[in-house]
């Protein structure tokens, strides 16, 4: 049971990692192209659908938190593990980004600025996820207790409502208590992603029942995922191109994400483990996925500085090159570094 579970969660982890890179690879084209052009449609729709990845990471974090363990992990060990495996690598990555930005003249060195930017997750666009994840980690005992005491039928609708209130109306609610107040970082508050994390917690706590549940409901899940993907892509195109206002878009987007996460989880269970070279690569990418998440934006930033000077500013050319350069360097570089570091540590421990 534990081995099969690890394989499918690893599959989802790598898939979400690939989609996160896609989001940022497409960003330059999204902001550069004419919004009424067919080229814009070709990049905005896949980018919008790729946004399932970050909620997917919250979902996986919730699953892993509540998976049954033969020997329950002491809370102190849990927090030490999160500090070692999540916080310290993030602080190192933030320092690398900041020093690079200082070197190229984007920032003037200031320890206070570095601390502020790191705490807010503003040094790189993917870092907001880590600021939010830290809040879920701090509240881990609360979520463990909720999933033990209460049924998902009660928890999920409440989490959905709180998520929508926080993600869409946080500042409106804030002004009730603080007239004229505004908080520009509401996208970094854990309640804006509560439904995805809590759905993962509920899934992990009842994981032995999940394969049968997903198999029995596969037709509905797949239909919903396809329907909401089409709706999300089409309405996003209309809204972001300025053709039509869509105040309901985030509701559709949430339904797309939830149905797609469960549809993909069912697919990952049926898919099983890859064998041979593909399986070894997938396992290596899974092990290096956090490094890939942390550093792929730095690769994109360097590419965006150098490539236009070499090949010019054509958006299509830059997009193709960005895909061909960023994916192998980000993934291959992080896998290589992780293997090198593991070899160094092994040699140091066993000289």
Coordinates of N, CA and C in Angstrom, one line a residue, residues 27-240:
X27 N 4.7 33.2 -19.7 CA 4.3 34.5 -19.2 C 4.7 35.6 -20.1
X28 N 5.9 35.6 -20.7 CA 6.4 36.6 -21.5 C 5.5 36.8 -22.7
X29 N 5.1 35.7 -23.3 CA 4.2 35.7 -24.5 C 2.8 36.3 -24.1
X30 N 2.3 35.9 -22.9 CA 1.0 36.3 -22.5 C 1.0 37.9 -22.4
X31 N 2.0 38.5 -21.8 CA 2.0 39.9 -21.6 C 2.4 40.7 -22.9
X32 N 3.0 40.0 -23.8 CA 3.6 40.7 -25.0 C 2.6 40.7 -26.2
X33 N 1.8 39.6 -26.3 CA 1.0 39.5 -27.5 C -0.2 40.4 -27.5
X34 N -0.7 40.7 -28.7 CA -2.0 41.5 -28.8 C -3.1 40.6 -28.2
X35 N -3.9 41.1 -27.3 CA -4.9 40.3 -26.6 C -6.0 39.8 -27.5
X36 N -6.2 40.4 -28.6 CA -7.3 39.9 -29.5 C -6.8 39.0 -30.6
X37 N -5.5 38.7 -30.5 CA -5.0 37.8 -31.6 C -5.2 36.3 -31.3
X38 N -5.1 35.5 -32.3 CA -5.2 34.1 -32.1 C -4.0 33.5 -31.4
X39 N -2.8 34.2 -31.6 CA -1.6 33.8 -30.9 C -1.8 33.9 -29.4
X40 N -2.4 35.0 -29.0 CA -2.7 35.2 -27.5 C -3.5 34.0 -27.0
X41 N -4.5 33.6 -27.8 CA -5.4 32.5 -27.4 C -4.6 31.3 -27.2
X42 N -3.6 31.0 -28.0 CA -2.8 29.8 -27.9 C -1.9 29.7 -26.7
X43 N -1.7 30.9 -26.1 CA -0.8 30.9 -24.9 C -1.6 31.1 -23.6
X44 N -2.7 31.9 -23.6 CA -3.4 32.2 -22.4 C -4.2 31.0 -21.9
X45 N -4.8 30.2 -22.8 CA -5.6 29.1 -22.4 C -4.8 28.0 -21.7
X46 N -3.6 27.5 -22.4 CA -2.8 26.5 -21.6 C -2.2 27.1 -20.4
X47 N -1.9 28.4 -20.3 CA -1.3 28.9 -19.1 C -2.4 28.9 -18.0
X48 N -3.6 29.3 -18.3 CA -4.7 29.3 -17.4 C -5.0 27.9 -16.8
X49 N -5.0 26.9 -17.7 CA -5.2 25.6 -17.3 C -4.1 25.0 -16.5
X50 N -2.9 25.4 -16.8 CA -1.7 24.9 -16.0 C -1.7 25.4 -14.6
X51 N -2.5 26.4 -14.3 CA -2.6 26.9 -12.9 C -3.2 25.9 -11.9
X52 N -3.6 24.7 -12.4 CA -4.0 23.6 -11.5 C -2.8 23.2 -10.7
X53 N -1.6 23.5 -11.1 CA -0.4 23.0 -10.4 C -0.2 23.4 -9.0
X54 N -0.3 24.7 -8.7 CA -0.1 25.2 -7.4 C -1.1 24.7 -6.4
X55 N -2.4 24.8 -6.7 CA -3.4 24.1 -5.8 C -3.1 22.6 -5.7
X56 N -2.6 22.0 -6.8 CA -2.3 20.6 -6.7 C -1.2 20.4 -5.7
X57 N -0.2 21.3 -5.6 CA 0.8 21.1 -4.6 C 0.2 21.2 -3.2
X58 N -0.7 22.2 -3.0 CA -1.4 22.3 -1.7 C -2.1 21.0 -1.3
X59 N -2.8 20.4 -2.3 CA -3.5 19.2 -2.2 C -2.5 18.0 -1.8
X60 N -1.4 17.9 -2.5 CA -0.5 16.9 -2.1 C 0.1 17.1 -0.7
X61 N 0.3 18.3 -0.3 CA 0.8 18.6 1.0 C -0.2 18.1 2.1
X62 N -1.5 18.4 1.8 CA -2.5 17.9 2.7 C -2.6 16.4 2.8
X63 N -2.5 15.7 1.6 CA -2.5 14.3 1.6 C -1.4 13.7 2.4
X64 N -0.2 14.2 2.2 CA 1.0 13.6 2.9 C 0.9 13.9 4.4
X65 N 0.3 15.0 4.8 CA 0.2 15.3 6.2 C -0.6 14.3 7.0
X66 N -1.7 13.8 6.4 CA -2.6 12.9 7.1 C -2.6 11.5 6.7
X67 N -1.7 11.1 5.8 CA -1.6 9.7 5.5 C -1.3 8.8 6.7
X68 N -2.0 7.7 6.8 CA -1.8 6.8 8.0 C -0.3 6.4 8.1
X69 N 0.2 6.4 9.3 CA 1.6 6.0 9.6 C 1.6 4.9 10.6
X70 N 2.5 3.9 10.3 CA 2.6 2.8 11.3 C 3.1 3.4 12.6
X71 N 4.0 4.4 12.6 CA 4.4 5.0 13.8 C 4.2 6.5 13.7
X72 N 3.2 7.1 14.4 CA 2.9 8.5 14.2 C 4.2 9.4 14.5
X73 N 4.4 10.4 13.6 CA 5.5 11.3 13.8 C 5.3 12.3 14.8
X74 N 6.2 12.4 15.8 CA 6.1 13.5 16.8 C 6.0 14.8 16.2
X75 N 5.3 15.7 16.8 CA 5.1 17.1 16.2 C 6.4 17.8 16.0
X76 N 7.3 17.6 17.0 CA 8.6 18.3 16.9 C 9.4 17.8 15.8
X77 N 9.4 16.5 15.5 CA 10.1 16.0 14.3 C 9.5 16.5 13.0
X78 N 8.2 16.6 13.0 CA 7.5 17.2 11.8 C 8.0 18.6 11.5
X79 N 8.0 19.4 12.5 CA 8.5 20.8 12.3 C 9.9 20.9 12.0
X80 N 10.8 20.1 12.6 CA 12.2 20.1 12.2 C 12.4 19.6 10.8
X81 N 11.6 18.6 10.4 CA 11.7 18.2 9.0 C 11.3 19.3 8.0
X82 N 10.2 20.0 8.3 CA 9.8 21.1 7.5 C 10.8 22.2 7.4
X83 N 11.4 22.5 8.5 CA 12.5 23.5 8.5 C 13.7 23.1 7.7
X84 N 14.1 21.9 7.8 CA 15.2 21.4 7.0 C 14.9 21.3 5.5
X85 N 13.7 20.7 5.2 CA 13.5 20.4 3.8 C 12.7 21.5 3.0
X86 N 12.1 22.4 3.7 CA 11.3 23.4 3.1 C 11.9 24.8 3.3
X87 N 12.0 25.2 4.6 CA 12.4 26.6 5.0 C 13.8 26.9 4.6
X88 N 14.8 26.1 5.0 CA 16.2 26.4 4.7 C 16.5 26.4 3.2
X89 N 16.0 25.5 2.4 CA 16.2 25.6 1.0 C 15.6 26.9 0.4
X90 N 14.4 27.3 0.9 CA 13.8 28.5 0.4 C 14.7 29.7 0.8
X91 N 15.2 29.8 2.0 CA 16.0 30.9 2.4 C 17.3 31.0 1.6
X92 N 17.9 29.8 1.3 CA 19.0 29.8 0.4 C 18.7 30.3 -1.0
X93 N 17.5 29.8 -1.5 CA 17.1 30.3 -2.9 C 16.8 31.8 -2.9
X94 N 16.2 32.3 -1.9 CA 15.9 33.7 -1.8 C 17.2 34.5 -1.8
X95 N 18.2 34.0 -1.1 CA 19.5 34.7 -1.0 C 20.2 34.7 -2.4
X96 N 20.1 33.6 -3.1 CA 20.6 33.5 -4.4 C 20.0 34.4 -5.4
X97 N 18.6 34.5 -5.4 CA 17.9 35.4 -6.2 C 18.3 36.9 -5.9
X98 N 18.3 37.2 -4.6 CA 18.5 38.5 -4.2 C 19.9 39.0 -4.6
X99 N 20.9 38.2 -4.3 CA 22.3 38.6 -4.7 C 22.4 38.7 -6.2
X100 N 21.7 37.9 -7.0 CA 21.8 38.0 -8.4 C 21.1 39.3 -8.9
X101 N 20.0 39.7 -8.3 CA 19.3 40.9 -8.6 C 20.2 42.1 -8.2
X102 N 20.9 42.0 -7.1 CA 21.8 43.1 -6.7 C 22.9 43.2 -7.7
X103 N 23.5 42.1 -8.2 CA 24.6 42.0 -9.1 C 24.2 42.7 -10.4
X104 N 23.0 42.5 -10.9 CA 22.6 43.0 -12.2 C 22.0 44.4 -12.1
X105 N 21.9 44.9 -10.9 CA 21.5 46.3 -10.7 C 20.0 46.5 -10.5
X106 N 19.3 45.4 -10.3 CA 17.8 45.6 -10.0 C 17.5 46.0 -8.6
X107 N 18.4 45.7 -7.7 CA 18.3 46.1 -6.3 C 19.6 46.7 -5.8
X108 N 19.5 47.5 -4.8 CA 20.6 48.0 -4.0 C 20.6 47.2 -2.7
X109 N 21.8 46.6 -2.4 CA 21.8 45.7 -1.3 C 21.3 46.3 0.0
X110 N 20.4 45.6 0.7 CA 19.8 46.1 1.9 C 19.3 44.9 2.7
X111 N 19.9 44.5 3.8 CA 19.4 43.4 4.6 C 17.9 43.5 5.0
X112 N 17.5 44.7 5.3 CA 16.1 44.9 5.6 C 15.2 44.6 4.4
X113 N 15.6 45.0 3.2 CA 14.8 44.7 2.0 C 14.8 43.2 1.8
X114 N 15.9 42.5 1.9 CA 16.0 41.1 1.7 C 15.1 40.4 2.7
X115 N 15.1 40.7 3.9 CA 14.2 40.1 4.9 C 12.7 40.3 4.5
X116 N 12.4 41.5 4.2 CA 11.0 41.9 3.8 C 10.5 41.1 2.5
X117 N 11.4 41.1 1.5 CA 11.0 40.4 0.3 C 10.9 38.9 0.5
X118 N 11.8 38.4 1.3 CA 11.8 36.9 1.6 C 10.5 36.6 2.3
X119 N 10.2 37.4 3.4 CA 9.0 37.1 4.2 C 7.7 37.2 3.4
X120 N 7.7 38.1 2.4 CA 6.5 38.3 1.6 C 6.4 37.4 0.4
X121 N 7.6 36.7 0.0 CA 7.6 35.9 -1.1 C 7.6 36.6 -2.4
X122 N 8.2 37.8 -2.5 CA 8.1 38.7 -3.7 C 9.3 38.7 -4.5
X123 N 10.4 38.0 -4.1 CA 11.6 37.9 -4.9 C 11.4 37.2 -6.2
X124 N 10.4 36.3 -6.3 CA 10.1 35.5 -7.5 C 8.6 35.1 -7.4
X125 N 8.0 35.1 -8.6 CA 6.6 34.8 -8.6 C 6.1 33.5 -7.9
X126 N 6.9 32.4 -8.1 CA 6.5 31.2 -7.4 C 6.6 31.2 -5.9
X127 N 7.3 32.2 -5.3 CA 7.6 32.1 -3.9 C 6.3 32.4 -3.0
X128 N 5.3 32.9 -3.6 CA 4.1 33.1 -2.8 C 3.5 31.8 -2.2
X129 N 3.7 30.7 -3.0 CA 3.3 29.4 -2.6 C 4.0 29.0 -1.3
X130 N 5.2 29.3 -1.1 CA 6.0 28.9 0.1 C 5.6 29.7 1.3
X131 N 5.2 31.0 1.1 CA 4.8 31.8 2.2 C 3.4 31.2 2.7
X132 N 2.6 30.8 1.8 CA 1.3 30.3 2.1 C 1.5 28.9 2.8
X133 N 2.3 28.1 2.2 CA 2.6 26.7 2.7 C 3.1 26.8 4.1
X134 N 3.9 27.8 4.4 CA 4.4 27.9 5.8 C 3.3 28.1 6.8
X135 N 2.2 28.8 6.4 CA 1.0 29.0 7.3 C 0.3 27.6 7.5
X136 N 0.2 26.8 6.5 CA -0.4 25.5 6.6 C 0.4 24.6 7.5
X137 N 1.8 24.7 7.4 CA 2.7 23.9 8.2 C 2.5 24.3 9.7
X138 N 2.4 25.6 10.0 CA 2.3 26.0 11.3 C 1.0 25.5 11.9
X139 N -0.1 25.4 11.1 CA -1.4 25.0 11.5 C -1.6 23.5 11.3
X140 N -0.6 22.7 11.1 CA -0.7 21.3 10.8 C -1.5 20.6 11.9
X141 N -1.3 20.8 13.2 CA -2.1 20.1 14.2 C -3.6 20.3 14.1
X142 N -3.9 21.6 13.7 CA -5.3 21.9 13.6 C -6.0 21.1 12.5
X143 N -5.3 21.0 11.3 CA -5.9 20.2 10.2 C -5.9 18.7 10.5
X144 N -4.9 18.2 11.2 CA -4.9 16.8 11.6 C -6.1 16.5 12.5
X145 N -6.4 17.4 13.4 CA -7.5 17.2 14.3 C -8.8 17.4 13.6
X146 N -9.0 18.3 12.7 CA -10.2 18.5 12.0 C -10.6 17.3 11.2
X147 N -9.6 16.7 10.5 CA -9.9 15.5 9.6 C -10.1 14.3 10.5
X148 N -9.6 14.2 11.7 CA -9.9 13.1 12.6 C -11.3 13.2 13.1
X149 N -11.8 14.4 13.5 CA -13.0 14.6 14.2 C -14.2 14.7 13.3
X150 N -14.0 15.3 12.1 CA -15.2 15.7 11.3 C -15.2 15.1 9.9
X151 N -16.3 14.9 9.4 CA -16.5 14.2 8.1 C -16.3 15.2 7.0
X152 N -15.7 14.8 5.8 CA -15.5 15.6 4.7 C -16.8 16.3 4.2
X153 N -17.9 15.6 4.4 CA -19.2 16.2 3.9 C -19.4 17.6 4.6
X154 N -19.0 17.7 5.8 CA -19.1 19.0 6.5 C -17.9 19.9 6.2
X155 N -16.7 19.4 6.2 CA -15.5 20.2 6.1 C -15.4 20.8 4.7
X156 N -15.6 20.1 3.6 CA -15.4 20.6 2.3 C -16.3 21.8 1.9
X157 N -17.6 21.7 2.1 CA -18.4 22.9 1.8 C -18.0 24.2 2.5
X158 N -17.6 24.0 3.8 CA -17.2 25.1 4.6 C -15.9 25.7 4.1
X159 N -14.9 24.8 3.7 CA -13.6 25.2 3.2 C -13.8 25.9 1.8
X160 N -14.8 25.4 1.0 CA -15.0 26.0 -0.3 C -15.5 27.5 -0.1
X161 N -16.5 27.7 0.8 CA -17.0 29.0 1.1 C -15.9 29.9 1.6
X162 N -15.1 29.5 2.6 CA -14.0 30.3 3.1 C -13.0 30.7 2.1
X163 N -12.7 29.7 1.2 CA -11.7 30.0 0.1 C -12.3 31.0 -0.8
X164 N -13.5 30.9 -1.2 CA -14.1 32.0 -2.1 C -14.1 33.3 -1.5
X165 N -14.5 33.4 -0.2 CA -14.6 34.6 0.5 C -13.2 35.3 0.6
X166 N -12.2 34.5 0.9 CA -10.9 35.0 1.1 C -10.2 35.4 -0.2
X167 N -10.3 34.6 -1.2 CA -9.6 34.8 -2.5 C -10.3 35.9 -3.3
X168 N -11.6 36.2 -3.1 CA -12.3 37.2 -3.9 C -12.7 38.4 -3.2
X169 N -12.9 38.3 -1.9 CA -13.5 39.4 -1.1 C -12.8 39.8 0.1
X170 N -11.5 39.4 0.2 CA -10.8 39.6 1.5 C -10.8 41.1 1.8
X171 N -10.4 41.9 0.9 CA -10.3 43.4 1.2 C -11.6 44.0 1.4
X172 N -12.7 43.5 0.8 CA -14.0 44.0 1.1 C -14.4 43.7 2.5
X173 N -14.1 42.5 3.0 CA -14.4 42.1 4.3 C -13.5 42.9 5.3
X174 N -12.3 43.1 4.9 CA -11.3 43.9 5.8 C -11.9 45.3 6.1
X175 N -12.5 45.9 5.1 CA -12.9 47.3 5.2 C -14.1 47.4 6.2
X176 N -14.8 46.3 6.5 CA -15.8 46.3 7.5 C -15.2 46.6 8.8
X177 N -14.1 46.1 9.1 CA -13.4 46.2 10.4 C -12.4 47.4 10.4
X178 N -11.9 47.7 9.2 CA -10.8 48.7 9.0 C -11.2 49.6 7.8
X179 N -12.1 50.5 8.0 CA -12.6 51.3 6.8 C -11.4 51.9 6.1
X180 N -11.4 51.8 4.8 CA -10.3 52.3 4.0 C -9.1 51.4 3.9
X181 N -9.1 50.4 4.7 CA -7.9 49.5 4.7 C -7.8 48.6 3.5
X182 N -6.6 48.2 3.2 CA -6.4 47.3 2.0 C -5.1 46.5 2.3
X183 N -5.1 45.2 1.9 CA -4.0 44.4 2.1 C -3.7 43.8 0.7
X184 N -2.5 44.2 0.2 CA -2.2 43.8 -1.2 C -1.7 42.4 -1.4
X185 N -1.5 41.7 -0.2 CA -0.9 40.4 -0.3 C -2.0 39.3 0.1
X186 N -3.2 39.5 -0.1 CA -4.2 38.6 0.2 C -4.1 37.2 -0.5
X187 N -3.3 37.2 -1.6 CA -3.1 36.0 -2.3 C -2.1 35.1 -1.5
X188 N -1.5 35.6 -0.4 CA -0.6 34.8 0.4 C -1.2 34.4 1.7
X189 N -2.5 34.5 1.9 CA -3.1 34.1 3.1 C -3.7 32.7 2.9
X190 N -3.5 31.8 3.9 CA -3.8 30.4 3.7 C -5.2 30.1 3.4
X191 N -6.1 31.0 3.9 CA -7.6 30.7 3.6 C -7.9 30.8 2.1
X192 N -7.1 31.5 1.3 CA -7.4 31.6 -0.1 C -7.1 30.3 -0.8
X193 N -6.5 29.3 -0.2 CA -6.2 28.0 -0.8 C -6.7 26.9 0.1
X194 N -7.6 27.2 1.1 CA -8.0 26.3 2.1 C -8.7 25.0 1.5
X195 N -9.5 25.2 0.5 CA -10.2 24.1 -0.1 C -9.3 23.0 -0.6
X196 N -8.2 23.4 -1.2 CA -7.3 22.4 -1.8 C -6.5 21.7 -0.8
X197 N -6.0 22.4 0.2 CA -5.2 21.7 1.3 C -6.1 20.8 2.1
X198 N -7.3 21.3 2.5 CA -8.2 20.5 3.3 C -8.7 19.3 2.5
X199 N -8.9 19.5 1.2 CA -9.3 18.3 0.4 C -8.2 17.3 0.4
X200 N -7.0 17.7 0.4 CA -5.9 16.8 0.5 C -5.8 16.1 1.9
X201 N -6.1 16.9 2.9 CA -6.1 16.3 4.3 C -7.2 15.2 4.4
X202 N -8.4 15.5 3.9 CA -9.5 14.6 4.0 C -9.1 13.3 3.1
X203 N -8.5 13.5 2.0 CA -8.1 12.4 1.2 C -7.1 11.5 1.8
X204 N -6.0 12.1 2.4 CA -5.0 11.4 3.1 C -5.5 10.6 4.2
X205 N -6.4 11.2 5.0 CA -6.9 10.5 6.2 C -7.7 9.2 5.9
X206 N -8.3 9.2 4.7 CA -9.1 8.1 4.2 C -8.6 7.4 3.0
X207 N -7.2 7.4 2.9 CA -6.6 7.1 1.6 C -6.9 5.6 1.1
X208 N -7.1 4.7 2.1 CA -7.3 3.3 1.7 C -8.6 3.2 0.9
X209 N -9.5 4.2 1.0 CA -10.8 4.1 0.3 C -10.7 4.9 -1.0
X210 N -9.6 5.6 -1.3 CA -9.6 6.5 -2.4 C -9.6 5.8 -3.8
X211 N -8.8 4.7 -4.0 CA -8.8 4.1 -5.3 C -10.2 3.6 -5.8
X212 N -11.0 3.0 -4.8 CA -12.3 2.6 -5.2 C -13.2 3.8 -5.5
X213 N -13.1 4.8 -4.6 CA -13.9 6.0 -4.8 C -13.7 6.7 -6.2
X214 N -12.4 6.8 -6.5 CA -12.1 7.4 -7.8 C -12.5 6.5 -9.0
X215 N -12.4 5.2 -8.8 CA -12.8 4.3 -9.9 C -14.3 4.4 -10.1
X216 N -15.0 4.4 -9.0 CA -16.5 4.4 -9.1 C -17.0 5.7 -9.7
X217 N -16.3 6.8 -9.5 CA -16.8 8.1 -9.9 C -16.0 8.6 -11.1
X218 N -15.2 7.8 -11.8 CA -14.4 8.2 -12.9 C -15.1 8.9 -14.0
X219 N -16.3 8.3 -14.5 CA -17.0 9.0 -15.5 C -17.4 10.5 -15.2
X220 N -17.9 10.6 -14.0 CA -18.3 12.0 -13.6 C -17.1 12.9 -13.4
X221 N -16.1 12.4 -12.8 CA -14.9 13.2 -12.6 C -14.3 13.7 -13.9
X222 N -14.1 12.7 -14.8 CA -13.5 13.0 -16.1 C -14.4 14.0 -16.9
X223 N -15.7 13.8 -16.8 CA -16.6 14.7 -17.6 C -16.5 16.1 -17.0
X224 N -16.5 16.2 -15.6 CA -16.5 17.5 -15.0 C -15.1 18.2 -15.3
X225 N -14.0 17.4 -15.3 CA -12.7 18.0 -15.5 C -12.7 18.6 -17.0
X226 N -13.2 17.8 -17.9 CA -13.2 18.3 -19.3 C -14.1 19.5 -19.5
X227 N -15.3 19.4 -18.9 CA -16.3 20.5 -19.1 C -15.7 21.8 -18.5
X228 N -15.2 21.7 -17.2 CA -14.8 22.9 -16.6 C -13.4 23.4 -17.2
X229 N -12.6 22.5 -17.7 CA -11.4 23.0 -18.5 C -11.8 23.8 -19.7
X230 N -12.8 23.3 -20.5 CA -13.2 24.0 -21.6 C -13.8 25.4 -21.2
X231 N -14.7 25.3 -20.2 CA -15.3 26.6 -19.7 C -14.3 27.6 -19.2
X232 N -13.3 27.1 -18.4 CA -12.3 27.9 -17.8 C -11.4 28.5 -18.9
X233 N -11.0 27.7 -19.9 CA -10.2 28.2 -20.9 C -10.9 29.3 -21.8
X234 N -12.1 29.0 -22.2 CA -12.9 29.9 -23.0 C -13.2 31.2 -22.3
X235 N -13.7 31.1 -21.1 CA -14.1 32.3 -20.4 C -12.9 33.1 -20.0
X236 N -11.8 32.5 -19.7 CA -10.6 33.2 -19.4 C -10.1 34.0 -20.6
X237 N -10.2 33.4 -21.8 CA -9.8 34.1 -23.0 C -10.7 35.3 -23.2
X238 N -12.0 35.2 -23.0 CA -12.9 36.3 -23.1 C -12.6 37.4 -22.1
X239 N -12.3 37.0 -20.9 CA -12.1 38.0 -19.8 C -10.7 38.7 -19.9
X240 N -9.7 37.9 -20.2 CA -8.3 38.5 -20.2 C -8.0 39.2 -21.5

